Amino acid sequence: MKKTSTRLADGRELIYYDLHDDTVRDAVDRRPLERTVTTSGIRRDPLLGDCVAVASHRQGRTYLPPADECPLCPSRGDRLSEIPDSSYDVVVFENRFPSLAGDSGRCEVVCFTSDHDASFADLTEEQARLVLDAWTDRTAELSHLPAVEQVFCFENRGQEIGVTLGHPHGQIYAYPFTTPRTALMLRSLAAHKEATGGENLFDAVLERELADERVVLRGEHWAAFVPYAAHWPYEVHLYPRRRVPDLLALDEAARTEFPQVYLELLRRFDRIFGDREAPTPYIAAWHQAPFGARQGEEGTAVNRGDFALHLELFTIRRTSGKLKFLAGSESGMNVFINDVPPEAAAQRLREVASS
């Protein structure tokens, strides 16, 4: 992998990740852009204890442009985009309309390929490995920023999810706090560790899931399963079989196998409903340990090494042509109601392998 860092016309950082070491990246952003002005701020809810990012400048962000005006495609001729070069393998750049900025953190865009009509599932194993390497590199770099406590790499796909740009891409949020989902995991992790005299909850969950009927894929270094208490109609958790706290800690064997397992998982997601004209909308979310020491309930210490890196992949589609909406119970009380039994979802994901 070759990494080349440059600056866009408004001062934002852009980084090329290339498969070949002899690739030269010297294209200049020719757009007449002014410096980006953001109004992002963090507010803490005193009752729930969580944080809300307020970012009014995002109202003007690009919304569903035609393919020939996509800002994530390469620049060619007089058609100028966010990427100055005429081609690329993987590109990461600071979001022009960030939810988090400055002391409130940082937001980046990750373009998986220059092919506008592709998806992550269309990538080769070599390309998918390059994306993994880019995620890892950005996690390392962002973790050193003074304001950052947690790095979150994720992909939203499909207009049903709320995606405003059709080009295959994901995002990275660098939060100045530990997110509520992670805080809940850490609390459960600490409580289980104390109650069992030191047993790791992630290890116990993975062992139980691998012995059950909800396993979808099992490799030498990775395992994918529908969790016992899945929140979403089709939800799969992908774990390295050797516990590590973050992407940086994956060994070479796990990095090599990841593209094989993950690409197969995404392709199965696209075959769940058997509709080639309507690809499955999904969210793919990496869960990594926060940076810095965290404490569980009642002062029980939780080390970063106790956390287990994993990816959660889920769709809001519950059946062909029908979406799972977050209504009163889910949105009002955070109590999910799942219409598809996890065992049935796992069986369906195993069946579509040969479709």
mmCIF file of C-alpha atoms in Angstrom:
data_model
loop_
_atom_site.group_PDB
_atom_site.id
_atom_site.type_symbol
_atom_site.label_atom_id
_atom_site.label_comp_id
_atom_site.label_asym_id
_atom_site.label_seq_id
_atom_site.Cartn_x
_atom_site.Cartn_y
_atom_site.Cartn_z
ATOM 1 C CA MET A 1 0.000 0.000 0.000
ATOM 2 C CA LYS A 2 1.206 3.492 -0.887
ATOM 3 C CA LYS A 3 -0.172 6.464 1.053
ATOM 4 C CA THR A 4 -0.110 10.005 -0.353
ATOM 5 C CA SER A 5 -1.455 12.947 1.651
ATOM 6 C CA THR A 6 -2.440 16.237 0.029
ATOM 7 C CA ARG A 7 -4.759 19.206 0.578
ATOM 8 C CA LEU A 8 -7.941 20.277 -1.177
ATOM 9 C CA ALA A 9 -8.492 23.888 -2.249
ATOM 10 C CA ASP A 10 -10.235 24.773 1.011
ATOM 11 C CA GLY A 11 -7.517 23.246 3.195
ATOM 12 C CA ARG A 12 -9.136 19.899 3.983
ATOM 13 C CA GLU A 13 -6.865 16.852 4.024
ATOM 14 C CA LEU A 14 -7.188 14.207 1.305
ATOM 15 C CA ILE A 15 -5.288 10.902 1.313
ATOM 16 C CA TYR A 16 -4.809 8.470 -1.568
ATOM 17 C CA TYR A 17 -4.297 4.780 -0.730
ATOM 18 C CA ASP A 18 -2.873 2.964 -3.736
ATOM 19 C CA LEU A 19 -2.265 -0.683 -4.527
ATOM 20 C CA HIS A 20 0.966 0.065 -6.420
ATOM 21 C CA ASP A 21 4.009 1.790 -4.921
ATOM 22 C CA ASP A 22 4.926 3.564 -8.159
ATOM 23 C CA THR A 23 1.630 5.504 -8.391
ATOM 24 C CA VAL A 24 2.155 9.270 -8.479
ATOM 25 C CA ARG A 25 -0.489 11.566 -6.998
ATOM 26 C CA ASP A 26 0.257 15.193 -7.812
ATOM 27 C CA ALA A 27 -3.085 16.460 -9.155
ATOM 28 C CA VAL A 28 -4.145 19.837 -7.751
ATOM 29 C CA ASP A 29 -7.667 20.748 -6.677
ATOM 30 C CA ARG A 30 -8.600 23.453 -9.200
ATOM 31 C CA ARG A 31 -11.932 24.421 -7.653
ATOM 32 C CA PRO A 32 -12.332 27.996 -6.299
ATOM 33 C CA LEU A 33 -13.332 26.868 -2.804
ATOM 34 C CA GLU A 34 -13.345 29.053 0.275
ATOM 35 C CA ARG A 35 -12.287 27.715 3.646
ATOM 36 C CA THR A 36 -14.925 25.440 5.167
ATOM 37 C CA VAL A 37 -16.821 27.004 8.063
ATOM 38 C CA THR A 38 -18.524 24.595 10.459
ATOM 39 C CA THR A 39 -20.837 25.144 13.400
ATOM 40 C CA SER A 40 -20.570 21.720 14.978
ATOM 41 C CA GLY A 41 -20.943 21.477 18.732
ATOM 42 C CA ILE A 42 -21.577 18.779 21.343
ATOM 43 C CA ARG A 43 -24.394 19.004 23.867
ATOM 44 C CA ARG A 44 -24.856 16.555 26.741
ATOM 45 C CA ASP A 45 -28.315 15.358 27.713
ATOM 46 C CA PRO A 46 -28.429 15.668 31.540
ATOM 47 C CA LEU A 47 -31.139 13.012 31.931
ATOM 48 C CA LEU A 48 -29.816 10.291 29.623
ATOM 49 C CA GLY A 49 -26.142 11.164 30.006
ATOM 50 C CA ASP A 50 -25.492 10.858 26.279
ATOM 51 C CA CYS A 51 -24.294 13.465 23.802
ATOM 52 C CA VAL A 52 -25.887 15.078 20.749
ATOM 53 C CA ALA A 53 -23.942 16.702 17.923
ATOM 54 C CA VAL A 54 -25.566 19.910 16.672
ATOM 55 C CA ALA A 55 -24.371 20.768 13.148
ATOM 56 C CA SER A 56 -26.653 23.278 11.409
ATOM 57 C CA HIS A 57 -24.229 23.791 8.504
ATOM 58 C CA ARG A 58 -25.098 20.314 7.200
ATOM 59 C CA GLN A 59 -28.480 21.514 5.886
ATOM 60 C CA GLY A 60 -26.723 22.663 2.711
ATOM 61 C CA ARG A 61 -24.902 19.413 1.924
ATOM 62 C CA THR A 62 -25.133 17.746 -1.496
ATOM 63 C CA TYR A 63 -28.319 15.689 -1.868
ATOM 64 C CA LEU A 64 -28.783 12.899 -4.442
ATOM 65 C CA PRO A 65 -26.945 14.520 -7.365
ATOM 66 C CA PRO A 66 -27.119 12.903 -10.844
ATOM 67 C CA ALA A 67 -24.291 10.495 -11.602
ATOM 68 C CA ASP A 68 -22.526 12.998 -13.869
ATOM 69 C CA GLU A 69 -22.329 15.472 -10.961
ATOM 70 C CA CYS A 70 -21.221 13.028 -8.262
ATOM 71 C CA PRO A 71 -18.632 14.714 -5.995
ATOM 72 C CA LEU A 72 -17.003 11.339 -5.184
ATOM 73 C CA CYS A 73 -16.112 10.397 -8.751
ATOM 74 C CA PRO A 74 -12.626 11.345 -10.020
ATOM 75 C CA SER A 75 -12.092 14.760 -11.643
ATOM 76 C CA ARG A 76 -11.929 14.561 -15.423
ATOM 77 C CA GLY A 77 -11.528 17.473 -17.822
ATOM 78 C CA ASP A 78 -13.633 20.409 -16.674
ATOM 79 C CA ARG A 79 -15.703 18.227 -14.372
ATOM 80 C CA LEU A 80 -14.108 18.848 -10.957
ATOM 81 C CA SER A 81 -14.954 16.841 -7.848
ATOM 82 C CA GLU A 82 -13.715 16.244 -4.326
ATOM 83 C CA ILE A 83 -10.981 13.990 -5.761
ATOM 84 C CA PRO A 84 -8.530 16.005 -7.936
ATOM 85 C CA ASP A 85 -7.016 13.005 -9.723
ATOM 86 C CA SER A 86 -8.570 11.307 -12.757
ATOM 87 C CA SER A 87 -8.594 7.879 -11.074
ATOM 88 C CA TYR A 88 -7.997 6.312 -7.665
ATOM 89 C CA ASP A 89 -7.992 3.056 -5.739
ATOM 90 C CA VAL A 90 -9.150 4.219 -2.282
ATOM 91 C CA VAL A 91 -9.432 7.829 -1.118
ATOM 92 C CA VAL A 92 -10.095 9.329 2.315
ATOM 93 C CA PHE A 93 -10.789 13.014 2.875
ATOM 94 C CA GLU A 94 -12.208 15.334 5.490
ATOM 95 C CA ASN A 95 -15.952 15.721 5.114
ATOM 96 C CA ARG A 96 -16.973 19.097 3.690
ATOM 97 C CA PHE A 97 -20.126 18.996 5.824
ATOM 98 C CA PRO A 98 -18.930 17.278 9.021
ATOM 99 C CA SER A 99 -21.124 16.351 11.977
ATOM 100 C CA LEU A 100 -18.016 16.646 14.168
ATOM 101 C CA ALA A 101 -15.189 19.145 13.709
ATOM 102 C CA GLY A 102 -12.387 20.823 15.658
ATOM 103 C CA ASP A 103 -12.664 20.228 19.393
ATOM 104 C CA SER A 104 -15.820 18.210 18.691
ATOM 105 C CA GLY A 105 -13.941 15.527 16.749
ATOM 106 C CA ARG A 106 -13.521 14.818 13.038
ATOM 107 C CA CYS A 107 -15.490 13.267 10.166
ATOM 108 C CA GLU A 108 -13.956 11.667 7.081
ATOM 109 C CA VAL A 109 -15.299 10.157 3.864
ATOM 110 C CA VAL A 110 -13.871 6.859 2.545
ATOM 111 C CA CYS A 111 -14.346 6.200 -1.190
ATOM 112 C CA PHE A 112 -13.958 2.467 -1.819
ATOM 113 C CA THR A 113 -13.507 2.660 -5.590
ATOM 114 C CA SER A 114 -13.631 5.187 -8.430
ATOM 115 C CA ASP A 115 -16.366 3.087 -10.120
ATOM 116 C CA HIS A 116 -19.596 4.979 -9.453
ATOM 117 C CA ASP A 117 -21.852 2.020 -10.294
ATOM 118 C CA ALA A 118 -20.061 -0.548 -8.117
ATOM 119 C CA SER A 119 -20.666 -1.533 -4.499
ATOM 120 C CA PHE A 120 -18.379 -2.869 -1.786
ATOM 121 C CA ALA A 121 -19.527 -6.379 -2.699
ATOM 122 C CA ASP A 122 -18.188 -5.826 -6.234
ATOM 123 C CA LEU A 123 -14.635 -5.198 -5.036
ATOM 124 C CA THR A 124 -11.884 -7.753 -5.545
ATOM 125 C CA GLU A 125 -10.229 -9.246 -2.493
ATOM 126 C CA GLU A 126 -7.194 -7.056 -3.159
ATOM 127 C CA GLN A 127 -9.356 -3.924 -3.223
ATOM 128 C CA ALA A 128 -11.239 -4.916 -0.064
ATOM 129 C CA ARG A 129 -7.932 -5.508 1.707
ATOM 130 C CA LEU A 130 -6.846 -2.001 0.718
ATOM 131 C CA VAL A 131 -10.007 -0.584 2.301
ATOM 132 C CA LEU A 132 -9.235 -2.544 5.475
ATOM 133 C CA ASP A 133 -5.723 -1.108 5.483
ATOM 134 C CA ALA A 134 -7.121 2.402 5.020
ATOM 135 C CA TRP A 135 -9.558 1.918 7.932
ATOM 136 C CA THR A 136 -6.657 0.712 10.063
ATOM 137 C CA ASP A 137 -4.402 3.591 9.117
ATOM 138 C CA ARG A 138 -7.094 6.186 9.791
ATOM 139 C CA THR A 139 -7.884 4.593 13.164
ATOM 140 C CA ALA A 140 -4.225 4.905 14.107
ATOM 141 C CA GLU A 141 -3.932 8.522 12.914
ATOM 142 C CA LEU A 142 -7.202 9.760 14.404
ATOM 143 C CA SER A 143 -6.530 8.113 17.758
ATOM 144 C CA HIS A 144 -3.633 10.539 18.245
ATOM 145 C CA LEU A 145 -5.789 13.641 17.932
ATOM 146 C CA PRO A 146 -6.226 15.266 21.383
ATOM 147 C CA ALA A 147 -10.002 15.587 21.040
ATOM 148 C CA VAL A 148 -10.640 11.986 19.950
ATOM 149 C CA GLU A 149 -11.716 9.204 22.288
ATOM 150 C CA GLN A 150 -13.337 6.707 19.904
ATOM 151 C CA VAL A 151 -12.967 5.967 16.162
ATOM 152 C CA PHE A 152 -15.954 4.594 14.275
ATOM 153 C CA CYS A 153 -15.613 3.270 10.698
ATOM 154 C CA PHE A 154 -18.903 2.522 8.966
ATOM 155 C CA GLU A 155 -20.797 2.279 5.689
ATOM 156 C CA ASN A 156 -24.376 3.339 4.991
ATOM 157 C CA ARG A 157 -25.798 1.928 1.752
ATOM 158 C CA GLY A 158 -29.106 2.739 0.116
ATOM 159 C CA GLN A 159 -31.471 5.689 0.042
ATOM 160 C CA GLU A 160 -33.680 3.832 2.538
ATOM 161 C CA ILE A 161 -30.861 4.246 5.064
ATOM 162 C CA GLY A 162 -30.595 7.966 4.293
ATOM 163 C CA VAL A 163 -27.628 7.905 1.913
ATOM 164 C CA THR A 164 -27.427 11.136 -0.099
ATOM 165 C CA LEU A 165 -24.582 10.119 -2.461
ATOM 166 C CA GLY A 166 -24.889 6.951 -4.529
ATOM 167 C CA HIS A 167 -21.146 6.427 -5.054
ATOM 168 C CA PRO A 168 -19.757 3.454 -3.045
ATOM 169 C CA HIS A 169 -18.333 5.040 0.079
ATOM 170 C CA GLY A 170 -18.293 4.948 3.855
ATOM 171 C CA GLN A 171 -17.416 7.312 6.646
ATOM 172 C CA ILE A 172 -15.237 7.556 9.728
ATOM 173 C CA TYR A 173 -16.382 9.468 12.810
ATOM 174 C CA ALA A 174 -13.798 10.351 15.444
ATOM 175 C CA TYR A 175 -15.797 11.115 18.585
ATOM 176 C CA PRO A 176 -14.596 13.215 21.532
ATOM 177 C CA PHE A 177 -16.422 10.818 23.878
ATOM 178 C CA THR A 178 -17.252 7.128 24.263
ATOM 179 C CA THR A 179 -20.457 6.417 22.351
ATOM 180 C CA PRO A 180 -23.552 5.175 24.255
ATOM 181 C CA ARG A 181 -23.538 1.747 22.552
ATOM 182 C CA THR A 182 -19.922 1.184 23.508
ATOM 183 C CA ALA A 183 -20.514 2.447 27.044
ATOM 184 C CA LEU A 184 -23.272 -0.152 27.459
ATOM 185 C CA MET A 185 -20.946 -2.888 26.206
ATOM 186 C CA LEU A 186 -18.236 -1.784 28.625
ATOM 187 C CA ARG A 187 -20.701 -1.786 31.499
ATOM 188 C CA SER A 188 -21.871 -5.319 30.673
ATOM 189 C CA LEU A 189 -18.266 -6.406 30.171
ATOM 190 C CA ALA A 190 -17.247 -5.073 33.589
ATOM 191 C CA ALA A 191 -20.256 -6.575 35.369
ATOM 192 C CA HIS A 192 -19.650 -10.016 33.819
ATOM 193 C CA LYS A 193 -15.947 -9.883 34.624
ATOM 194 C CA GLU A 194 -16.684 -9.132 38.269
ATOM 195 C CA ALA A 195 -19.504 -11.686 38.575
ATOM 196 C CA THR A 196 -17.451 -14.536 37.076
ATOM 197 C CA GLY A 197 -14.116 -13.798 38.655
ATOM 198 C CA GLY A 198 -12.490 -12.585 35.473
ATOM 199 C CA GLU A 199 -14.239 -14.287 32.524
ATOM 200 C CA ASN A 200 -14.440 -12.192 29.363
ATOM 201 C CA LEU A 201 -18.017 -11.608 28.197
ATOM 202 C CA PHE A 202 -17.083 -11.280 24.505
ATOM 203 C CA ASP A 203 -15.284 -14.617 24.620
ATOM 204 C CA ALA A 204 -18.265 -16.264 26.300
ATOM 205 C CA VAL A 205 -20.721 -14.838 23.760
ATOM 206 C CA LEU A 206 -18.591 -15.885 20.785
ATOM 207 C CA GLU A 207 -18.158 -19.412 22.162
ATOM 208 C CA ARG A 208 -21.908 -19.751 22.680
ATOM 209 C CA GLU A 209 -22.785 -18.390 19.260
ATOM 210 C CA LEU A 210 -20.322 -20.653 17.446
ATOM 211 C CA ALA A 211 -21.969 -23.658 19.086
ATOM 212 C CA ASP A 212 -25.454 -22.616 17.951
ATOM 213 C CA GLU A 213 -27.522 -22.797 14.759
ATOM 214 C CA ARG A 214 -27.215 -19.100 13.977
ATOM 215 C CA VAL A 215 -23.699 -19.312 12.469
ATOM 216 C CA VAL A 216 -23.670 -18.001 8.887
ATOM 217 C CA LEU A 217 -19.980 -18.215 7.946
ATOM 218 C CA ARG A 218 -17.029 -19.742 9.743
ATOM 219 C CA GLY A 219 -13.435 -19.195 8.632
ATOM 220 C CA GLU A 220 -10.146 -20.004 10.282
ATOM 221 C CA HIS A 221 -9.783 -16.443 11.599
ATOM 222 C CA TRP A 222 -13.288 -14.924 11.338
ATOM 223 C CA ALA A 223 -16.800 -16.009 12.249
ATOM 224 C CA ALA A 224 -20.156 -14.487 11.276
ATOM 225 C CA PHE A 225 -23.427 -15.204 13.069
ATOM 226 C CA VAL A 226 -26.901 -13.807 13.663
ATOM 227 C CA PRO A 227 -26.911 -12.891 17.371
ATOM 228 C CA TYR A 228 -29.313 -14.545 19.806
ATOM 229 C CA ALA A 229 -31.035 -11.203 20.521
ATOM 230 C CA ALA A 230 -30.783 -9.612 17.060
ATOM 231 C CA HIS A 231 -32.444 -6.195 16.947
ATOM 232 C CA TRP A 232 -32.922 -6.084 13.172
ATOM 233 C CA PRO A 233 -34.694 -8.491 10.758
ATOM 234 C CA TYR A 234 -31.383 -9.494 9.172
ATOM 235 C CA GLU A 235 -28.394 -8.712 11.381
ATOM 236 C CA VAL A 236 -24.987 -10.395 11.325
ATOM 237 C CA HIS A 237 -22.042 -9.892 13.661
ATOM 238 C CA LEU A 238 -18.567 -10.599 12.293
ATOM 239 C CA TYR A 239 -15.834 -11.335 14.859
ATOM 240 C CA PRO A 240 -12.159 -12.201 14.571
ATOM 241 C CA ARG A 241 -11.807 -15.541 16.358
ATOM 242 C CA ARG A 242 -8.824 -14.188 18.292
ATOM 243 C CA ARG A 243 -9.987 -11.306 20.456
ATOM 244 C CA VAL A 244 -8.358 -7.952 19.666
ATOM 245 C CA PRO A 245 -9.496 -4.465 20.776
ATOM 246 C CA ASP A 246 -9.258 -2.686 17.429
ATOM 247 C CA LEU A 247 -8.302 -2.888 13.764
ATOM 248 C CA LEU A 248 -4.671 -2.072 14.576
ATOM 249 C CA ALA A 249 -4.292 -5.320 16.518
ATOM 250 C CA LEU A 250 -5.372 -7.692 13.732
ATOM 251 C CA ASP A 251 -2.568 -10.012 12.649
ATOM 252 C CA GLU A 252 -1.654 -10.687 9.028
ATOM 253 C CA ALA A 253 -3.587 -13.966 8.862
ATOM 254 C CA ALA A 254 -6.807 -12.247 9.927
ATOM 255 C CA ARG A 255 -6.204 -9.373 7.501
ATOM 256 C CA THR A 256 -5.695 -11.813 4.646
ATOM 257 C CA GLU A 257 -8.859 -13.788 5.355
ATOM 258 C CA PHE A 258 -11.095 -10.785 6.046
ATOM 259 C CA PRO A 259 -11.837 -9.871 2.378
ATOM 260 C CA GLN A 260 -12.881 -13.447 1.593
ATOM 261 C CA VAL A 261 -15.353 -13.645 4.475
ATOM 262 C CA TYR A 262 -16.686 -10.095 4.343
ATOM 263 C CA LEU A 263 -17.244 -10.009 0.573
ATOM 264 C CA GLU A 264 -19.133 -13.304 0.746
ATOM 265 C CA LEU A 265 -21.249 -11.932 3.588
ATOM 266 C CA LEU A 266 -22.141 -8.778 1.635
ATOM 267 C CA ARG A 267 -23.004 -10.808 -1.464
ATOM 268 C CA ARG A 268 -25.335 -12.981 0.578
ATOM 269 C CA PHE A 269 -27.012 -9.856 1.917
ATOM 270 C CA ASP A 270 -27.664 -8.789 -1.673
ATOM 271 C CA ARG A 271 -29.317 -12.159 -2.377
ATOM 272 C CA ILE A 272 -31.574 -12.314 0.693
ATOM 273 C CA PHE A 273 -34.650 -10.946 -1.038
ATOM 274 C CA GLY A 274 -33.844 -12.155 -4.559
ATOM 275 C CA ASP A 275 -34.336 -8.692 -6.078
ATOM 276 C CA ARG A 276 -31.491 -7.739 -8.411
ATOM 277 C CA GLU A 277 -33.089 -4.372 -9.169
ATOM 278 C CA ALA A 278 -33.206 -3.324 -5.506
ATOM 279 C CA PRO A 279 -29.914 -4.056 -3.708
ATOM 280 C CA THR A 280 -30.291 -4.630 0.021
ATOM 281 C CA PRO A 281 -29.864 -1.400 2.016
ATOM 282 C CA TYR A 282 -27.584 -1.879 4.984
ATOM 283 C CA ILE A 283 -25.386 -0.372 7.664
ATOM 284 C CA ALA A 284 -21.976 -1.931 8.344
ATOM 285 C CA ALA A 285 -20.495 -0.714 11.624
ATOM 286 C CA TRP A 286 -17.092 -1.433 13.153
ATOM 287 C CA HIS A 287 -16.995 -1.513 16.953
ATOM 288 C CA GLN A 288 -13.562 -0.713 18.390
ATOM 289 C CA ALA A 289 -12.386 -0.130 21.940
ATOM 290 C CA PRO A 290 -12.212 3.528 22.971
ATOM 291 C CA PHE A 291 -8.769 4.994 23.468
ATOM 292 C CA GLY A 292 -7.820 5.618 27.084
ATOM 293 C CA ALA A 293 -8.760 3.801 30.282
ATOM 294 C CA ARG A 294 -12.456 3.222 30.892
ATOM 295 C CA GLN A 295 -14.207 2.137 34.061
ATOM 296 C CA GLY A 296 -17.191 -0.152 34.441
ATOM 297 C CA GLU A 297 -19.901 0.092 37.030
ATOM 298 C CA GLU A 298 -18.900 0.376 40.663
ATOM 299 C CA GLY A 299 -15.293 1.101 39.737
ATOM 300 C CA THR A 300 -14.589 -2.295 38.177
ATOM 301 C CA ALA A 301 -11.617 -1.781 35.853
ATOM 302 C CA VAL A 302 -12.022 -2.669 32.181
ATOM 303 C CA ASN A 303 -8.877 -2.790 30.071
ATOM 304 C CA ARG A 304 -8.824 -1.985 26.348
ATOM 305 C CA GLY A 305 -7.694 -5.540 25.778
ATOM 306 C CA ASP A 306 -10.947 -6.840 27.264
ATOM 307 C CA PHE A 307 -12.935 -5.318 24.403
ATOM 308 C CA ALA A 308 -13.522 -7.337 21.231
ATOM 309 C CA LEU A 309 -13.327 -5.712 17.822
ATOM 310 C CA HIS A 310 -16.290 -6.718 15.695
ATOM 311 C CA LEU A 311 -18.424 -5.568 12.793
ATOM 312 C CA GLU A 312 -22.218 -5.395 12.911
ATOM 313 C CA LEU A 313 -24.013 -5.624 9.560
ATOM 314 C CA PHE A 314 -27.769 -5.139 9.366
ATOM 315 C CA THR A 315 -30.564 -4.121 7.020
ATOM 316 C CA ILE A 316 -33.754 -2.202 7.733
ATOM 317 C CA ARG A 317 -35.607 -4.273 5.113
ATOM 318 C CA ARG A 318 -37.697 -6.994 6.768
ATOM 319 C CA THR A 319 -39.003 -8.617 3.597
ATOM 320 C CA SER A 320 -39.173 -7.809 -0.097
ATOM 321 C CA GLY A 321 -40.592 -4.322 -0.553
ATOM 322 C CA LYS A 322 -41.127 -3.711 3.169
ATOM 323 C CA LEU A 323 -38.972 -1.795 5.633
ATOM 324 C CA LYS A 324 -38.544 -2.111 9.382
ATOM 325 C CA PHE A 325 -39.457 1.316 10.749
ATOM 326 C CA LEU A 326 -38.397 2.444 14.202
ATOM 327 C CA ALA A 327 -41.756 3.318 15.692
ATOM 328 C CA GLY A 328 -42.959 3.984 19.241
ATOM 329 C CA SER A 329 -41.284 1.161 21.161
ATOM 330 C CA GLU A 330 -37.963 1.425 19.354
ATOM 331 C CA SER A 331 -37.682 5.206 19.026
ATOM 332 C CA GLY A 332 -39.502 6.124 22.219
ATOM 333 C CA MET A 333 -38.158 3.491 24.589
ATOM 334 C CA ASN A 334 -35.263 1.841 22.723
ATOM 335 C CA VAL A 335 -37.003 -1.547 22.989
ATOM 336 C CA PHE A 336 -36.696 -3.328 19.651
ATOM 337 C CA ILE A 337 -39.310 -5.699 18.265
ATOM 338 C CA ASN A 338 -37.905 -8.084 15.649
ATOM 339 C CA ASP A 339 -40.281 -9.566 13.057
ATOM 340 C CA VAL A 340 -37.805 -12.220 11.868
ATOM 341 C CA PRO A 341 -36.590 -14.915 14.319
ATOM 342 C CA PRO A 342 -32.762 -14.850 14.385
ATOM 343 C CA GLU A 343 -32.652 -18.585 13.645
ATOM 344 C CA ALA A 344 -34.758 -18.080 10.500
ATOM 345 C CA ALA A 345 -32.565 -15.179 9.384
ATOM 346 C CA ALA A 346 -29.419 -17.273 9.800
ATOM 347 C CA GLN A 347 -30.936 -20.154 7.856
ATOM 348 C CA ARG A 348 -31.912 -17.822 5.011
ATOM 349 C CA LEU A 349 -28.385 -16.357 4.862
ATOM 350 C CA ARG A 350 -26.928 -19.860 4.657
ATOM 351 C CA GLU A 351 -29.388 -20.872 1.926
ATOM 352 C CA VAL A 352 -28.595 -17.958 -0.398
ATOM 353 C CA ALA A 353 -24.960 -19.048 -0.623
ATOM 354 C CA SER A 354 -25.754 -21.307 -3.571
ATOM 355 C CA SER A 355 -28.371 -19.041 -5.207
#
